[in-house]
PDB file of C-alpha atoms in Angstrom:
ATOM      1  CA  MET A 131     -20.224  -9.198  -1.268  1.00 96.00           C
ATOM      2  CA  LYS A 132     -19.448  -6.824   1.216  1.00 97.00           C
ATOM      3  CA  ILE A 133     -16.110  -3.668  -0.121  1.00 98.00           C
ATOM      4  CA  THR A 134     -14.402  -1.975   1.966  1.00 98.00           C
ATOM      5  CA  TRP A 135     -12.450   1.061   0.939  1.00 98.00           C
ATOM      6  CA  TYR A 136      -9.257   2.463   3.225  1.00 97.00           C
ATOM      7  CA  GLY A 137      -8.097   5.356   0.670  1.00 97.00           C
ATOM      8  CA  THR A 138      -5.987   4.856  -1.761  1.00 97.00           C
ATOM      9  CA  ALA A 139      -6.627   2.366  -3.873  1.00 97.00           C
ATOM     10  CA  SER A 140      -6.926  -0.325  -1.117  1.00 98.00           C
ATOM     11  CA  LEU A 141      -9.937  -2.211  -0.855  1.00 98.00           C
ATOM     12  CA  LEU A 142     -11.161  -5.147   1.371  1.00 98.00           C
ATOM     13  CA  ILE A 143     -13.970  -8.212  -0.205  1.00 98.00           C
ATOM     14  CA  GLU A 144     -15.001  -9.792   1.440  1.00 97.00           C
ATOM     15  CA  TYR A 145     -17.751 -12.812   1.478  1.00 97.00           C
ATOM     16  CA  ALA A 146     -19.150 -15.121   3.718  1.00 96.00           C
ATOM     17  CA  LYS A 147     -15.295 -15.465   5.927  1.00 95.00           C
ATOM     18  CA  ASP A 148     -13.646 -15.161   3.052  1.00 97.00           C
ATOM     19  CA  ARG A 149     -11.583 -11.880   2.088  1.00 97.00           C
ATOM     20  CA  ILE A 150      -8.755 -10.209  -0.027  1.00 98.00           C
ATOM     21  CA  LEU A 151      -6.962  -7.765   0.493  1.00 98.00           C
ATOM     22  CA  ILE A 152      -5.984  -5.253  -2.962  1.00 98.00           C
ATOM     23  CA  ASP A 153      -3.170  -2.739  -2.657  1.00 98.00           C
ATOM     24  CA  PRO A 154      -2.652  -2.022   1.010  1.00 98.00           C
ATOM     25  CA  PHE A 155      -1.043   1.109   1.305  1.00 97.00           C
ATOM     26  CA  LEU A 156      -0.324   3.306   4.904  1.00 96.00           C
ATOM     27  CA  THR A 157      -1.029   6.683   3.896  1.00 95.00           C
ATOM     28  CA  LEU A 158       1.623   9.247   4.301  1.00 94.00           C
ATOM     29  CA  LYS A 159       1.954  11.666   7.281  1.00 94.00           C
ATOM     30  CA  GLY A 160      -0.823  15.117   6.483  1.00 95.00           C
ATOM     31  CA  ALA A 161      -2.964  12.435   3.721  1.00 96.00           C
ATOM     32  CA  GLU A 162      -6.819  12.665   3.988  1.00 94.00           C
ATOM     33  CA  ASN A 163      -7.169   9.232   5.198  1.00 94.00           C
ATOM     34  CA  HIS A 164      -5.321   7.319   7.488  1.00 94.00           C
ATOM     35  CA  PRO A 165      -6.236   3.108   8.327  1.00 95.00           C
ATOM     36  CA  SER A 166      -4.364   1.162  10.646  1.00 92.00           C
ATOM     37  CA  LEU A 167      -2.100  -0.837  10.440  1.00 94.00           C
ATOM     38  CA  LEU A 168      -4.472  -3.922  12.564  1.00 91.00           C
ATOM     39  CA  SER A 169      -6.203  -2.860   8.978  1.00 89.00           C
ATOM     40  CA  TYR A 170      -4.394  -5.558   7.069  1.00 95.00           C
ATOM     41  CA  ILE A 171      -2.845  -7.610   9.083  1.00 91.00           C
ATOM     42  CA  LYS A 172      -5.127  -9.879   9.992  1.00 90.00           C
ATOM     43  CA  GLU A 173      -5.584 -10.951   6.168  1.00 93.00           C
ATOM     44  CA  ASP A 174      -4.311 -14.340   4.678  1.00 94.00           C
ATOM     45  CA  SER A 175      -4.333 -13.113   0.779  1.00 97.00           C
ATOM     46  CA  ILE A 176      -3.380 -10.440  -0.917  1.00 98.00           C
ATOM     47  CA  LEU A 177      -3.963  -9.575  -4.453  1.00 98.00           C
ATOM     48  CA  ILE A 178      -1.148  -6.322  -6.456  1.00 98.00           C
ATOM     49  CA  THR A 179      -3.116  -4.656  -8.965  1.00 98.00           C
ATOM     50  CA  HIS A 180       0.836  -2.980 -10.272  1.00 98.00           C
ATOM     51  CA  GLY A 181       4.149  -2.064  -8.679  1.00 98.00           C
ATOM     52  CA  HIS A 182       3.904   2.010  -8.243  1.00 97.00           C
ATOM     53  CA  ILE A 183       4.609   2.798  -4.986  1.00 97.00           C
ATOM     54  CA  ASP A 184       1.252   3.769  -3.144  1.00 97.00           C
ATOM     55  CA  HIS A 185       0.533   0.276  -4.727  1.00 98.00           C
ATOM     56  CA  LEU A 186       3.365  -1.418  -3.255  1.00 97.00           C
ATOM     57  CA  SER A 187       5.179   0.164  -0.792  1.00 96.00           C
ATOM     58  CA  SER A 188       3.447  -0.565   2.598  1.00 96.00           C
ATOM     59  CA  VAL A 189       3.734  -4.971   1.482  1.00 97.00           C
ATOM     60  CA  PRO A 190       6.574  -5.221   3.343  1.00 95.00           C
ATOM     61  CA  LYS A 191       6.327  -2.927   7.246  1.00 95.00           C
ATOM     62  CA  ILE A 192       2.361  -5.708   7.013  1.00 95.00           C
ATOM     63  CA  MET A 193       4.177  -8.738   6.118  1.00 94.00           C
ATOM     64  CA  LYS A 194       6.464  -7.877   9.219  1.00 91.00           C
ATOM     65  CA  ASN A 195       3.605  -8.501  11.239  1.00 88.00           C
ATOM     66  CA  SER A 196       1.486 -11.305   8.537  1.00 90.00           C
ATOM     67  CA  ASP A 197       2.156 -14.493   7.369  1.00 90.00           C
ATOM     68  CA  ALA A 198       0.404 -13.272   4.181  1.00 95.00           C
ATOM     69  CA  THR A 199       0.530 -14.526   0.848  1.00 97.00           C
ATOM     70  CA  VAL A 200       1.329 -11.643  -1.484  1.00 98.00           C
ATOM     71  CA  TYR A 201      -0.096 -12.337  -5.187  1.00 98.00           C
ATOM     72  CA  CYS A 202       1.293 -10.290  -8.012  1.00 98.00           C
ATOM     73  CA  SER A 203       3.224 -10.178 -11.314  1.00 98.00           C
ATOM     74  CA  GLU A 204       6.903 -10.793 -11.910  1.00 98.00           C
ATOM     75  CA  THR A 205       7.992  -6.799 -11.702  1.00 98.00           C
ATOM     76  CA  PRO A 206       6.244  -6.256  -7.994  1.00 98.00           C
ATOM     77  CA  ALA A 207       7.660 -10.064  -6.727  1.00 98.00           C
ATOM     78  CA  HIS A 208      10.917  -8.659  -7.949  1.00 97.00           C
ATOM     79  CA  THR A 209      10.803  -5.341  -5.726  1.00 97.00           C
ATOM     80  CA  LEU A 210       9.077  -7.212  -2.497  1.00 97.00           C
ATOM     81  CA  GLU A 211      12.198  -9.850  -2.537  1.00 97.00           C
ATOM     82  CA  LYS A 212      14.516  -7.413  -2.491  1.00 96.00           C
ATOM     83  CA  ARG A 213      12.900  -5.473   0.854  1.00 95.00           C
ATOM     84  CA  GLY A 214      13.045  -8.909   1.892  1.00 95.00           C
ATOM     85  CA  ILE A 215       9.640 -10.513   1.314  1.00 95.00           C
ATOM     86  CA  ASP A 216      10.720 -14.841   1.711  1.00 93.00           C
ATOM     87  CA  GLY A 217       9.811 -16.196  -1.525  1.00 93.00           C
ATOM     88  CA  ASP A 218       7.757 -18.591  -0.721  1.00 94.00           C
ATOM     89  CA  GLN A 219       5.021 -15.573   0.691  1.00 96.00           C
ATOM     90  CA  LEU A 220       4.860 -14.747  -3.038  1.00 98.00           C
ATOM     91  CA  VAL A 221       2.809 -15.786  -6.108  1.00 98.00           C
ATOM     92  CA  LEU A 222       2.980 -14.383  -9.170  1.00 98.00           C
ATOM     93  CA  VAL A 223      -0.079 -14.104 -11.509  1.00 98.00           C
ATOM     94  CA  ARG A 224      -0.272 -13.364 -14.888  1.00 98.00           C
ATOM     95  CA  PRO A 225      -2.970 -12.783 -16.913  1.00 98.00           C
ATOM     96  CA  GLY A 226      -5.414 -15.746 -17.500  1.00 98.00           C
ATOM     97  CA  ASP A 227      -5.075 -17.331 -14.409  1.00 98.00           C
ATOM     98  CA  SER A 228      -8.053 -17.846 -12.273  1.00 98.00           C
ATOM     99  CA  LEU A 229      -7.438 -18.281  -8.190  1.00 98.00           C
ATOM    100  CA  LEU A 230      -9.550 -19.663  -5.933  1.00 98.00           C
ATOM    101  CA  PHE A 231     -10.106 -18.323  -2.481  1.00 98.00           C
ATOM    102  CA  GLY A 232     -12.477 -20.433  -0.714  1.00 97.00           C
ATOM    103  CA  GLN A 233     -15.650 -18.566  -1.855  1.00 98.00           C
ATOM    104  CA  ILE A 234     -14.307 -15.834  -4.028  1.00 98.00           C
ATOM    105  CA  ARG A 235     -12.612 -16.861  -7.618  1.00 98.00           C
ATOM    106  CA  VAL A 236     -10.835 -14.439  -8.721  1.00 98.00           C
ATOM    107  CA  LYS A 237      -9.793 -14.244 -12.341  1.00 98.00           C
ATOM    108  CA  VAL A 238      -6.886 -12.018 -13.326  1.00 98.00           C
ATOM    109  CA  LEU A 239      -6.862  -9.845 -16.225  1.00 98.00           C
ATOM    110  CA  GLN A 240      -4.584  -7.802 -17.885  1.00 98.00           C
ATOM    111  CA  GLY A 241      -4.721  -4.069 -17.172  1.00 98.00           C
ATOM    112  CA  ARG A 242      -3.105  -0.837 -18.472  1.00 98.00           C
ATOM    113  CA  HIS A 243      -2.179   2.040 -16.792  1.00 98.00           C
ATOM    114  CA  ILE A 244      -2.909   5.576 -17.123  1.00 97.00           C
ATOM    115  CA  LYS A 245      -0.761   7.706 -18.871  1.00 95.00           C
ATOM    116  CA  PHE A 246       0.187  10.828 -17.159  1.00 92.00           C
ATOM    117  CA  ASP A 247       0.479  14.483 -19.477  1.00 92.00           C
ATOM    118  CA  LYS A 248       2.280  16.645 -19.450  1.00 90.00           C
ATOM    119  CA  ASP A 249       0.162  19.616 -17.668  1.00 91.00           C
ATOM    120  CA  LEU A 250      -0.119  16.869 -14.759  1.00 91.00           C
ATOM    121  CA  ILE A 251       3.634  16.713 -14.428  1.00 88.00           C
ATOM    122  CA  LYS A 252       3.760  20.121 -13.857  1.00 88.00           C
ATOM    123  CA  ASN A 253       1.152  21.019 -12.148  1.00 87.00           C
ATOM    124  CA  THR A 254       2.874  18.364  -9.651  1.00 87.00           C
ATOM    125  CA  LEU A 255       6.644  19.206  -9.530  1.00 84.00           C
ATOM    126  CA  PHE A 256       5.542  22.613  -9.186  1.00 85.00           C
ATOM    127  CA  ASN A 257       3.350  22.578  -6.339  1.00 85.00           C
ATOM    128  CA  PRO A 258       3.642  24.990  -3.293  1.00 85.00           C
ATOM    129  CA  GLY A 259       2.974  21.709  -1.032  1.00 88.00           C
ATOM    130  CA  ILE A 260       5.778  20.084  -2.434  1.00 92.00           C
ATOM    131  CA  PHE A 261       7.456  22.989   1.000  1.00 91.00           C
ATOM    132  CA  ARG A 262       4.631  21.750   3.144  1.00 92.00           C
ATOM    133  CA  HIS A 263       5.211  17.647   2.592  1.00 94.00           C
ATOM    134  CA  PHE A 264       8.999  17.853   2.044  1.00 94.00           C
ATOM    135  CA  PHE A 265       9.531  15.037   3.315  1.00 95.00           C
ATOM    136  CA  ASN A 266       7.302  13.419   1.875  1.00 94.00           C
ATOM    137  CA  PHE A 267       8.600  14.189  -1.567  1.00 94.00           C
ATOM    138  CA  LEU A 268      12.041  13.061  -0.816  1.00 94.00           C
ATOM    139  CA  PHE A 269      10.476  10.044   0.313  1.00 93.00           C
ATOM    140  CA  LEU A 270       7.896   9.030  -3.268  1.00 94.00           C
ATOM    141  CA  CYS A 271      11.390  10.970  -5.395  1.00 91.00           C
ATOM    142  CA  GLY A 272      13.610   8.750  -3.413  1.00 92.00           C
ATOM    143  CA  ASN A 273      12.049   5.357  -4.502  1.00 92.00           C
ATOM    144  CA  HIS A 274      10.206   6.112  -7.156  1.00 89.00           C
ATOM    145  CA  LEU A 275      12.479   3.792  -9.690  1.00 90.00           C
ATOM    146  CA  ARG A 276      12.360   1.014  -7.092  1.00 94.00           C
ATOM    147  CA  TYR A 277       8.658   0.650  -7.316  1.00 97.00           C
ATOM    148  CA  LYS A 278       8.286   0.118 -11.466  1.00 96.00           C
ATOM    149  CA  GLU A 279       4.847  -0.770 -13.313  1.00 97.00           C
ATOM    150  CA  ALA A 280       7.022  -2.222 -15.959  1.00 97.00           C
ATOM    151  CA  GLN A 281       3.660  -2.601 -18.239  1.00 97.00           C
ATOM    152  CA  GLU A 282       2.017  -5.031 -15.569  1.00 98.00           C
ATOM    153  CA  THR A 283      -1.067  -2.968 -14.610  1.00 98.00           C
ATOM    154  CA  LEU A 284      -3.099  -5.563 -13.907  1.00 98.00           C
ATOM    155  CA  ALA A 285      -6.943  -5.952 -13.421  1.00 98.00           C
ATOM    156  CA  TYR A 286      -8.882  -7.990 -11.256  1.00 98.00           C
ATOM    157  CA  GLN A 287     -13.024  -9.810 -11.521  1.00 98.00           C
ATOM    158  CA  ILE A 288     -13.809 -11.564  -8.805  1.00 98.00           C
ATOM    159  CA  GLU A 289     -16.911 -13.277  -8.118  1.00 98.00           C
ATOM    160  CA  ALA A 290     -19.260 -14.184  -5.650  1.00 98.00           C
ATOM    161  CA  GLY A 291     -22.826 -15.170  -4.535  1.00 96.00           C
ATOM    162  CA  GLY A 292     -23.829 -14.962  -8.513  1.00 97.00           C
ATOM    163  CA  LYS A 293     -21.543 -11.353  -8.702  1.00 98.00           C
ATOM    164  CA  ILE A 294     -18.995 -10.091 -10.421  1.00 98.00           C
ATOM    165  CA  ILE A 295     -17.027  -7.232  -9.365  1.00 98.00           C
ATOM    166  CA  LEU A 296     -14.216  -5.937 -12.241  1.00 98.00           C
ATOM    167  CA  VAL A 297     -11.528  -3.589 -10.538  1.00 98.00           C
ATOM    168  CA  LEU A 298      -9.066  -1.811 -12.195  1.00 98.00           C
ATOM    169  CA  GLY A 299      -5.323  -0.800 -11.502  1.00 98.00           C
ATOM    170  CA  SER A 300      -5.773   2.757 -12.756  1.00 98.00           C
ATOM    171  CA  LEU A 301      -7.389   4.273 -15.081  1.00 98.00           C
ATOM    172  CA  ALA A 302      -6.874   2.194 -18.779  1.00 98.00           C
ATOM    173  CA  LEU A 303      -8.197  -0.875 -20.528  1.00 98.00           C
ATOM    174  CA  ASP A 304      -5.737  -3.234 -22.211  1.00 98.00           C
ATOM    175  CA  ALA A 305      -7.334  -2.378 -25.672  1.00 97.00           C
ATOM    176  CA  GLN A 306      -6.553  -6.317 -26.803  1.00 97.00           C
ATOM    177  CA  THR A 307      -8.381  -7.801 -23.780  1.00 98.00           C
ATOM    178  CA  GLU A 308     -11.833  -8.974 -23.690  1.00 97.00           C
ATOM    179  CA  TYR A 309     -13.574  -7.656 -19.896  1.00 98.00           C
ATOM    180  CA  PRO A 310     -16.551  -8.999 -19.244  1.00 98.00           C
ATOM    181  CA  LYS A 311     -19.572  -6.335 -19.187  1.00 97.00           C
ATOM    182  CA  TYR A 312     -22.796  -5.681 -17.221  1.00 98.00           C
ATOM    183  CA  VAL A 313     -21.170  -6.624 -14.270  1.00 98.00           C
ATOM    184  CA  ASP A 314     -22.160  -5.512 -10.974  1.00 98.00           C
ATOM    185  CA  MET A 315     -19.628  -3.075  -9.910  1.00 98.00           C
ATOM    186  CA  LEU A 316     -16.773  -1.062 -11.781  1.00 98.00           C
ATOM    187  CA  VAL A 317     -14.196  -0.389  -9.080  1.00 98.00           C
ATOM    188  CA  LEU A 318     -12.770   2.606 -10.606  1.00 98.00           C
ATOM    189  CA  PRO A 319      -9.577   4.774 -10.136  1.00 98.00           C
ATOM    190  CA  TYR A 320     -10.122   8.165 -10.597  1.00 98.00           C
ATOM    191  CA  GLN A 321      -6.464  10.328 -10.049  1.00 96.00           C
ATOM    192  CA  GLY A 322      -3.239   9.911 -12.153  1.00 95.00           C
ATOM    193  CA  ALA A 323      -4.267  12.435 -15.883  1.00 95.00           C
ATOM    194  CA  SER A 324      -5.297  16.315 -15.940  1.00 95.00           C
ATOM    195  CA  ASP A 325      -8.635  14.848 -17.955  1.00 96.00           C
ATOM    196  CA  LEU A 326      -9.642  11.892 -16.152  1.00 97.00           C
ATOM    197  CA  ILE A 327     -14.001  12.460 -16.847  1.00 98.00           C
ATOM    198  CA  THR A 328     -12.723  11.265 -20.973  1.00 97.00           C
ATOM    199  CA  PRO A 329     -11.285   8.330 -19.922  1.00 98.00           C
ATOM    200  CA  ALA A 330     -13.505   6.969 -17.467  1.00 98.00           C
ATOM    201  CA  LEU A 331     -16.528   7.783 -19.894  1.00 98.00           C
ATOM    202  CA  SER A 332     -14.671   5.348 -22.488  1.00 98.00           C
ATOM    203  CA  ILE A 333     -14.422   2.540 -19.520  1.00 98.00           C
ATOM    204  CA  ILE A 334     -18.000   2.903 -18.512  1.00 98.00           C
ATOM    205  CA  LYS A 335     -19.302   2.846 -21.976  1.00 98.00           C
ATOM    206  CA  GLN A 336     -16.752  -0.437 -22.619  1.00 98.00           C
ATOM    207  CA  ILE A 337     -17.878  -2.726 -19.441  1.00 98.00           C
ATOM    208  CA  GLU A 338     -21.363  -1.091 -18.912  1.00 98.00           C
ATOM    209  CA  PRO A 339     -21.579  -1.647 -15.520  1.00 98.00           C
ATOM    210  CA  ARG A 340     -24.313  -1.863 -13.366  1.00 98.00           C
ATOM    211  CA  THR A 341     -22.764   0.282 -10.082  1.00 98.00           C
ATOM    212  CA  VAL A 342     -19.411   1.954 -10.351  1.00 98.00           C
ATOM    213  CA  LEU A 343     -17.648   2.582  -6.942  1.00 98.00           C
ATOM    214  CA  LEU A 344     -14.603   4.798  -6.689  1.00 98.00           C
ATOM    215  CA  ASP A 345     -11.476   4.561  -5.209  1.00 98.00           C
ATOM    216  CA  HIS A 346      -8.311   6.879  -5.914  1.00 97.00           C
ATOM    217  CA  PHE A 347      -9.596  10.187  -5.479  1.00 98.00           C
ATOM    218  CA  ASP A 348      -8.218  10.981  -2.200  1.00 97.00           C
ATOM    219  CA  ASN A 349      -4.790  12.708  -1.220  1.00 97.00           C
ATOM    220  CA  ALA A 350      -3.223   9.813   0.405  1.00 96.00           C
ATOM    221  CA  PHE A 351       0.855  10.894  -0.770  1.00 95.00           C
ATOM    222  CA  PRO A 352       1.150  14.375  -0.855  1.00 96.00           C
ATOM    223  CA  PRO A 353       2.889  16.629  -2.758  1.00 95.00           C
ATOM    224  CA  LEU A 354       1.890  13.629  -5.538  1.00 93.00           C
ATOM    225  CA  SER A 355      -1.278  13.343  -4.786  1.00 94.00           C
ATOM    226  CA  ALA A 356      -3.951  15.640  -4.576  1.00 92.00           C
ATOM    227  CA  GLN A 357      -7.681  15.364  -3.099  1.00 95.00           C
ATOM    228  CA  ILE A 358     -10.392  15.389  -6.904  1.00 97.00           C
ATOM    229  CA  ASP A 359     -12.922  16.594  -7.121  1.00 97.00           C
ATOM    230  CA  THR A 360     -15.424  13.859  -7.996  1.00 97.00           C
ATOM    231  CA  LYS A 361     -18.891  16.546  -9.042  1.00 97.00           C
ATOM    232  CA  PRO A 362     -17.644  17.302 -12.965  1.00 97.00           C
ATOM    233  CA  LEU A 363     -17.443  13.584 -13.458  1.00 97.00           C
ATOM    234  CA  LYS A 364     -21.161  12.675 -11.547  1.00 96.00           C
ATOM    235  CA  LYS A 365     -22.336  15.683 -13.774  1.00 97.00           C
ATOM    236  CA  ALA A 366     -21.046  13.602 -16.450  1.00 97.00           C
ATOM    237  CA  LEU A 367     -21.859  10.399 -15.779  1.00 96.00           C
ATOM    238  CA  THR A 368     -25.728  11.697 -15.348  1.00 95.00           C
ATOM    239  CA  GLU A 369     -25.123  13.156 -18.820  1.00 97.00           C
ATOM    240  CA  HIS A 370     -24.529  10.029 -20.140  1.00 96.00           C
ATOM    241  CA  PHE A 371     -26.011   7.239 -17.612  1.00 97.00           C
ATOM    242  CA  PRO A 372     -28.514   8.199 -16.170  1.00 96.00           C
ATOM    243  CA  GLU A 373     -29.492   5.319 -14.894  1.00 95.00           C
ATOM    244  CA  LEU A 374     -25.616   4.589 -13.681  1.00 97.00           C
ATOM    245  CA  PRO A 375     -25.640   4.177  -9.834  1.00 97.00           C
ATOM    246  CA  VAL A 376     -22.209   5.915  -8.363  1.00 97.00           C
ATOM    247  CA  VAL A 377     -20.676   5.790  -5.454  1.00 97.00           C
ATOM    248  CA  LYS A 378     -18.063   7.143  -3.194  1.00 97.00           C
ATOM    249  CA  PRO A 379     -16.928   5.440  -0.312  1.00 97.00           C
ATOM    250  CA  THR A 380     -15.611   6.689   3.193  1.00 97.00           C
ATOM    251  CA  ALA A 381     -12.504   5.107   4.212  1.00 97.00           C
ATOM    252  CA  GLY A 382     -13.215   2.362   5.852  1.00 96.00           C
ATOM    253  CA  LYS A 383     -17.426   2.327   5.938  1.00 97.00           C
ATOM    254  CA  THR A 384     -18.674  -0.755   4.428  1.00 97.00           C
ATOM    255  CA  VAL A 385     -20.268  -1.367   0.855  1.00 97.00           C
ATOM    256  CA  THR A 386     -23.103  -4.392   0.435  1.00 97.00           C
ATOM    257  CA  LEU A 387     -22.925  -5.636  -3.138  1.00 94.00           C
ATOM    258  CA  LEU A 388     -26.759  -7.415  -2.747  1.00 85.00           C
TER     259      LEU A 388
END
């Protein structure tokens, strides 16, 4: 399998001629990475992990230039219908569902969203970057309530060619869900709380993946996002899981899972 990270939580998964796109997002002005719309409109199948603005808000623009089918839970489906997306282009998925895209099989799992803690909220709202990216701030605040997560965050177990990738929608697991262990790659979203190392270590301890690929660590929608320093995580992982390879991808560059 091949994995291409475009920034934020946007991922393209490929195997042979089959391709699925996850959480495509066109980053805002001032962002660290700037994926092109052309990177997204050629894909036929789009999977959404949850309905937050940085996972869903670019989909209507993509769909204007694409005949893709979007697979998502109920709340983001309602959001997209309100944004003018035809219901015929939407497929509702629930934990336990199994999807097949050519030779790529996807199992839908219940996920959980990381909780935004008080320190993170305070530091975000009293961020001097708000003045530098004021129009972004207005857009994000004005649209926040339109893009609800509604406790519907999903995870995707993706299998092809004898390999398994577990893609999390946020840095948390559902306590009642049995997740696959020893997956070949765990995609770990690394943003959303003041303390990221503790939940990351807990997830890795539970899953015991063979490889970790980080995403969502970039500054994609300033001023309410930030570039996360991943060096402390890598140091902690070296201490607790010294044999575990950790990949910090470069936007637009493909990683091959052999």
